[in-house]
Short mmCIF file of C-alpha atoms in Angstrom, two decimals:
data_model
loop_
_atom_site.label_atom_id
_atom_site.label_comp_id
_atom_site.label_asym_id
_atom_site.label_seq_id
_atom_site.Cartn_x
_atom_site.Cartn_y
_atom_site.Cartn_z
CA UNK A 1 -13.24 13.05 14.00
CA UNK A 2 -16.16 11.49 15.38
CA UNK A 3 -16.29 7.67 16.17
CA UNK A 4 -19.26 6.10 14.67
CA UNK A 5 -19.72 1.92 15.42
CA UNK A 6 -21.09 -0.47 12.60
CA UNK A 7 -22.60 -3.44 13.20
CA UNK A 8 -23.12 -6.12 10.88
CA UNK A 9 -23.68 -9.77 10.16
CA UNK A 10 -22.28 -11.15 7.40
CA UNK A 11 -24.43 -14.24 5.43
CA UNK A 12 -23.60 -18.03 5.94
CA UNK A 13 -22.76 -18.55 2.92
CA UNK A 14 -20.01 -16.07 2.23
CA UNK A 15 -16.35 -17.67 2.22
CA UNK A 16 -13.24 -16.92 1.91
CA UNK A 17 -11.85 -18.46 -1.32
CA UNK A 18 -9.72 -21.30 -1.38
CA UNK A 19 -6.63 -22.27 -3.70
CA UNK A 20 -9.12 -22.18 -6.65
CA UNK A 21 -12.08 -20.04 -7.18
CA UNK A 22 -15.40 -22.21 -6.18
CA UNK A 23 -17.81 -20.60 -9.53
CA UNK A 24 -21.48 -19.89 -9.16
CA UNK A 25 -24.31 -18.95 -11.86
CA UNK A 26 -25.50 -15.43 -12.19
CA UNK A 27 -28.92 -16.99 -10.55
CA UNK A 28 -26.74 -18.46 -7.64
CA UNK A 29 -25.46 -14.74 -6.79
CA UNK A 30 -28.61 -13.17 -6.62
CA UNK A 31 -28.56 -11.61 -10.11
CA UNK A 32 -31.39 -11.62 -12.55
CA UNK A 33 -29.94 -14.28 -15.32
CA UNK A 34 -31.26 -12.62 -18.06
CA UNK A 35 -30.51 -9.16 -17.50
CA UNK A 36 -26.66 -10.35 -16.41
CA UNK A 37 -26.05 -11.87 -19.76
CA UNK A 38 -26.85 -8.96 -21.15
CA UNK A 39 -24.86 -7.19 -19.71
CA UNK A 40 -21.90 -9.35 -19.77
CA UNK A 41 -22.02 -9.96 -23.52
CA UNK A 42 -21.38 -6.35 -24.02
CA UNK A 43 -18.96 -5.94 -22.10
CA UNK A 44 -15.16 -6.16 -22.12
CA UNK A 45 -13.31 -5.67 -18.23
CA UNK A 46 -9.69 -5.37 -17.90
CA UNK A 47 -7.78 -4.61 -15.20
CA UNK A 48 -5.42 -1.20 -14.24
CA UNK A 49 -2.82 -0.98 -16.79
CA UNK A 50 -0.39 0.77 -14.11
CA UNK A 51 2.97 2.07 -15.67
CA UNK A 52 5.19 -0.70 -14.94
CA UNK A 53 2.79 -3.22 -14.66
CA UNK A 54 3.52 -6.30 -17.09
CA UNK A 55 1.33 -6.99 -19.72
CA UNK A 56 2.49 -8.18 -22.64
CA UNK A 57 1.26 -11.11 -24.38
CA UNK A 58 -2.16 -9.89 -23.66
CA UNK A 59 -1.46 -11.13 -19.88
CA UNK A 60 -4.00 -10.20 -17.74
CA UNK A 61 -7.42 -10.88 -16.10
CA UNK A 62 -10.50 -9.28 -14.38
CA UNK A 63 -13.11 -10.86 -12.09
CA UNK A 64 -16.76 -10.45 -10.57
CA UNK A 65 -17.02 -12.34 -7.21
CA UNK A 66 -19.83 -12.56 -4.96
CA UNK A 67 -19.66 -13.79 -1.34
CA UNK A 68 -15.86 -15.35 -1.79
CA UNK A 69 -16.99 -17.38 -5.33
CA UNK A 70 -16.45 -16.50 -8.81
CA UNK A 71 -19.52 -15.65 -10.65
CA UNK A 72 -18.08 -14.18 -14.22
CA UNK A 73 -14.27 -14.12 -15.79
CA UNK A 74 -12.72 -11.71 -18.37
CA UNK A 75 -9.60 -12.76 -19.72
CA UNK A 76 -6.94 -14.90 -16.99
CA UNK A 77 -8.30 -15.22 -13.83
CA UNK A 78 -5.10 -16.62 -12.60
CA UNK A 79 -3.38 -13.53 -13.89
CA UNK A 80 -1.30 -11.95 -11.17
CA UNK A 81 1.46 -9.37 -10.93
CA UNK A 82 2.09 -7.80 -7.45
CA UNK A 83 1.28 -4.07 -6.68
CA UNK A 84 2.73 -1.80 -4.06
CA UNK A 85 -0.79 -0.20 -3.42
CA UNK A 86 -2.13 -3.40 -1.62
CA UNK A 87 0.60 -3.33 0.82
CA UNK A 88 -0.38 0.53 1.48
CA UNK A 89 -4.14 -0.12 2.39
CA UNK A 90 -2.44 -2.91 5.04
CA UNK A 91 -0.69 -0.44 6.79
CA UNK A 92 -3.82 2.28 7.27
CA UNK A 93 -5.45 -0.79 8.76
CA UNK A 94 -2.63 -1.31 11.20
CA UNK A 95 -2.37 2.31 12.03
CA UNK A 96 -6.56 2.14 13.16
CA UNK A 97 -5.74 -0.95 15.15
CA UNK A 98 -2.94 0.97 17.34
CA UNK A 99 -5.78 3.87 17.62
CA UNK A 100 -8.57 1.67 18.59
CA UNK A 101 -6.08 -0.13 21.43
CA UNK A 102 -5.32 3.40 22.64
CA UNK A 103 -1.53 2.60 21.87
CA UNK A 104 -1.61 6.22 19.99
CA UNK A 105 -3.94 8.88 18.89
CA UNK A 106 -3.96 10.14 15.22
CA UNK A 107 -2.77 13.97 15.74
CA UNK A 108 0.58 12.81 18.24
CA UNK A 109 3.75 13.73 17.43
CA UNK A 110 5.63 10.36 15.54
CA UNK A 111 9.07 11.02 17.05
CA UNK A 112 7.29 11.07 20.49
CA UNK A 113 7.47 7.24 18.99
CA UNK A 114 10.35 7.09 17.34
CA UNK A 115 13.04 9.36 15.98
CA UNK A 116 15.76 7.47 14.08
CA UNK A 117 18.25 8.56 15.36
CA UNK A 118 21.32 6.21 14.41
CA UNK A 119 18.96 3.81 12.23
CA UNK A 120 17.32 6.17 9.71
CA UNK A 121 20.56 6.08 6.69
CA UNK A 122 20.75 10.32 7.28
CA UNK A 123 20.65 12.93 9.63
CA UNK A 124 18.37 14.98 7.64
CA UNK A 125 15.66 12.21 7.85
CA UNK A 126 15.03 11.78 11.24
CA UNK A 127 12.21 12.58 13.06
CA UNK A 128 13.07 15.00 15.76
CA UNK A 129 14.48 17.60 12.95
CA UNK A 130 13.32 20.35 10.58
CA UNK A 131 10.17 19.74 9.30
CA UNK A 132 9.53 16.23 10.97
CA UNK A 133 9.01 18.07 14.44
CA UNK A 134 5.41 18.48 13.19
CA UNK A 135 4.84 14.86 11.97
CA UNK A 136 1.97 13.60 13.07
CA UNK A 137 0.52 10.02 12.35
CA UNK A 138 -2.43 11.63 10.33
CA UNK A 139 -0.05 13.30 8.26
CA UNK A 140 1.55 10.67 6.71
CA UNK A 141 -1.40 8.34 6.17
CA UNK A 142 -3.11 10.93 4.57
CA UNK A 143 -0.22 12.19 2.64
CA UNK A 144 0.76 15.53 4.27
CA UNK A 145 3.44 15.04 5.44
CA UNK A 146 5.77 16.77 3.01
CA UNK A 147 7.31 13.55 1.64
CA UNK A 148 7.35 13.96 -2.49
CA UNK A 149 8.30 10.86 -3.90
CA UNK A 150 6.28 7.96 -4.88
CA UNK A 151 8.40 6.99 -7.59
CA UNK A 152 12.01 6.16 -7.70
CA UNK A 153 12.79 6.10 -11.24
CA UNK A 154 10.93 8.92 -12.32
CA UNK A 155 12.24 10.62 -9.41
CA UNK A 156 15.57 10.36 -10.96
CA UNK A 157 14.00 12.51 -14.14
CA UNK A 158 12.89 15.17 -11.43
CA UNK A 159 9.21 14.09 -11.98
CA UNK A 160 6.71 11.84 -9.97
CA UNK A 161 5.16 9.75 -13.34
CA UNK A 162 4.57 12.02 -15.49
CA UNK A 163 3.90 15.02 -13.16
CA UNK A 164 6.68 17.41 -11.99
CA UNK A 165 8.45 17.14 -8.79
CA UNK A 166 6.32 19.30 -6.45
CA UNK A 167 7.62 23.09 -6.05
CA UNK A 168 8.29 23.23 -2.51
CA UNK A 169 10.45 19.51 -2.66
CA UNK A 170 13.85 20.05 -3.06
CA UNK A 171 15.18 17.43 -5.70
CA UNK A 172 18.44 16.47 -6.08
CA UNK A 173 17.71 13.20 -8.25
CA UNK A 174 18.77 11.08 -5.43
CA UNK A 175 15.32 9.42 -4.45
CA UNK A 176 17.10 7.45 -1.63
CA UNK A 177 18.82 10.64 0.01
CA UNK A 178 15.44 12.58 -0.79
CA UNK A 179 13.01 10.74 0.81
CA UNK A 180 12.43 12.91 3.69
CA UNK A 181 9.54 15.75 4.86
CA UNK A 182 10.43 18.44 2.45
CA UNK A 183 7.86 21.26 3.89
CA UNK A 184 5.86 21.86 6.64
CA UNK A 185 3.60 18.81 7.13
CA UNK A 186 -0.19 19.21 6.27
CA UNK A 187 0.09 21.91 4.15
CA UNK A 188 0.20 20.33 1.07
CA UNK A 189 -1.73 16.78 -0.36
CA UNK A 190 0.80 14.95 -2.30
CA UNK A 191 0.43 11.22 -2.52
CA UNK A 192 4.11 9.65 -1.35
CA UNK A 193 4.93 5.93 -1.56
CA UNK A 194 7.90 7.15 0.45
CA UNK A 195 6.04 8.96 3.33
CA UNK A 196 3.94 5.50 3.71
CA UNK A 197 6.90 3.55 3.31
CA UNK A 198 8.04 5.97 7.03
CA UNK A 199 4.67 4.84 8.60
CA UNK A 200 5.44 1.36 8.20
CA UNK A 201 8.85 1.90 9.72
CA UNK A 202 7.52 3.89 12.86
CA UNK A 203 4.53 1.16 12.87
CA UNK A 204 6.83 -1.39 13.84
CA UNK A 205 8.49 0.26 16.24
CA UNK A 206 5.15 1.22 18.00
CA UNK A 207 4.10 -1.97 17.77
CA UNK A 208 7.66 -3.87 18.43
CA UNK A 209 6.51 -7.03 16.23
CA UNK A 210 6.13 -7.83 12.45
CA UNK A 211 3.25 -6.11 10.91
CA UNK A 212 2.79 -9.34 8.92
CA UNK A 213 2.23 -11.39 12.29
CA UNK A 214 0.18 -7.97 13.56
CA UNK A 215 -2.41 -8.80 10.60
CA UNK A 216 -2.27 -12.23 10.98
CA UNK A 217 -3.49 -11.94 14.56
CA UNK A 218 -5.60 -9.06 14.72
CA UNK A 219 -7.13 -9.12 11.45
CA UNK A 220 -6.84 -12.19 9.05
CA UNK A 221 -6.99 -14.86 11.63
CA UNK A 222 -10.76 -14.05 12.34
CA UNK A 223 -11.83 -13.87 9.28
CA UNK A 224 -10.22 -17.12 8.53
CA UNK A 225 -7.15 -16.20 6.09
CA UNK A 226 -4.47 -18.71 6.89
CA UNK A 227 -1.05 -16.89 6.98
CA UNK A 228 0.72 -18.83 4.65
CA UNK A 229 -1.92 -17.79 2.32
CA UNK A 230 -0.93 -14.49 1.81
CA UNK A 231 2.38 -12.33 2.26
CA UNK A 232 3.63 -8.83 1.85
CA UNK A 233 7.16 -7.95 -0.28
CA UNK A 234 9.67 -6.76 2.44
CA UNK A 235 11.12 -3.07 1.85
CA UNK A 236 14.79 -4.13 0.87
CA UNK A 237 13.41 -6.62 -1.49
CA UNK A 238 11.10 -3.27 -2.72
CA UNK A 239 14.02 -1.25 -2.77
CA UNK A 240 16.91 -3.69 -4.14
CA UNK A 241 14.37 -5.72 -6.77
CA UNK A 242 15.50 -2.89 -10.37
CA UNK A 243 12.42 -4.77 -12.04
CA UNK A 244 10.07 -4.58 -9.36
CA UNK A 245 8.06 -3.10 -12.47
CA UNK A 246 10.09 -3.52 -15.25
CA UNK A 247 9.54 -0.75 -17.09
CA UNK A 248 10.55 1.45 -14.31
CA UNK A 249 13.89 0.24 -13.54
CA UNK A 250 14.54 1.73 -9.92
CA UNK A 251 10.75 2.01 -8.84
CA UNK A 252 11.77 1.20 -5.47
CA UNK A 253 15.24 3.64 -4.40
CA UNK A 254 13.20 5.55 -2.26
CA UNK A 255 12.82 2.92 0.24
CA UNK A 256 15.45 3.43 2.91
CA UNK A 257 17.37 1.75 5.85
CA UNK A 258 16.23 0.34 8.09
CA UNK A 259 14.84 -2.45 6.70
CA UNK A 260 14.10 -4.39 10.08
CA UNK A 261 13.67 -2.97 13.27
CA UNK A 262 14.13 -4.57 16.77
#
């Protein structure tokens, strides 16, 4: 990996948004007016229609911003349901911070960090044993690291959505007691909500603090996000939460003890 430095400067008059969206004309954003209502009146946005995602009632909204202000609005754009994906991008950024500081580098060992032992909820799951020897921190945020299960309910079916569970896991329908490195780590690619879900555990430990109060101070103080303006669902809440999407009763059995650390 090579380290390449960007520099950039953003515009005066880019925000960040307050409680409600400040709008703008297609002519205030740059855009040619014509030519944008064009293309707006043929078109029809919506947002990911994710599996458990509720949308009934023809809830749901899409928008165009430029700069922090709303320039065009399909549907609701106060429309919100939450999304564990959000929460995932977070934690890459956390992981770069604890590179850039020097705290870690990407290819080191995680139980040369932490191990588990006597917190994770088995002794197949922790770090310092079969296949986790060879966890590294680049294997799990690039999902390699031999964890299979994104999904806890369809985990339960043997599947991952509406794929099979991967050959080399070994599935016993149990996503809590399965969420462990199954096979040698980066071998295979095999997106896992769980394996993320380990990051953030050994993340805290490596970092001994929140992660929420980590963003808040590295990140989304200088860019001026207040921290009661956002928030991230905690893992129990994930994990005990059967609706979390509703029509995937159980999304969140994967994510396992410990739920705070330290």
């Amino acid at each position: 990996m090579n380290e390449t430095k960007l520099t950039s400067t953003i515009p005066e008059w880019v925000i960040y948004p307050g409680e409600k969206w400040v709008k703008i004309t297609s002519t205030q954003a740059g855009f040619d007016e014509a030519q944008f209502n064009e293309l707006m009146a043929n078109s029809e946005l919506r947002g990911a229609s994710f599996h458990g995602e509720v949308h009934d009632g023809n809830k749901w909204g899409t928008v165009l911003t430029r700069g922090g202000y709303l320039v065009y609005t399909w549907g609701d754009s106060d429309y919100r349901y939450n999304t564990a994906s959000v929460g995932k991008a977070f934690t890459w950024a956390i992981l770069g911070l604890a590179v850039d500081e020097g705290l870690i580098k990407p290819n080191d060992s995680i139980n040369k960090t932490w191990t588990g032992e006597g917190q994770l909820s088995h002794p197949h799951k922790y770090l310092n044993r079969g296949h986790h020897k060879a966890l590294t921190w680049h294997d799990l945020v690039a999902h390699r690291g031999g964890f299979p299960i994104t999904n806890g309910w369809s985990w339960r079916y043997t599947q991952n959505y509406d794929n099979p569970a991967p050959k080399w896991a070994k599935c016993t329908k149990d996503p809590y007691y399965d969420n462990y490195a199954h096979t040698q780590p980066s071998v295979h690619h095999h997106y896992s909500s769980g394996g993320v879900w380990r990051l953030n555990q050994a993340l805290t430990v490596l970092w001994d603090m929140d992660l929420k109060q980590l963003l808040d101070e590295k990140i989304f103080s200088h860019l001026g996000v207040p921290a009661d303006r956002w928030d991230w669902l905690e893992g129990k809440f994930v994990h005990d939460k059967r609706d979390f999407y509703p029509k995937m009763p159980g999304y969140g059995d994967f994510v396992d003890a410990p739920y705070e650390i330290n």
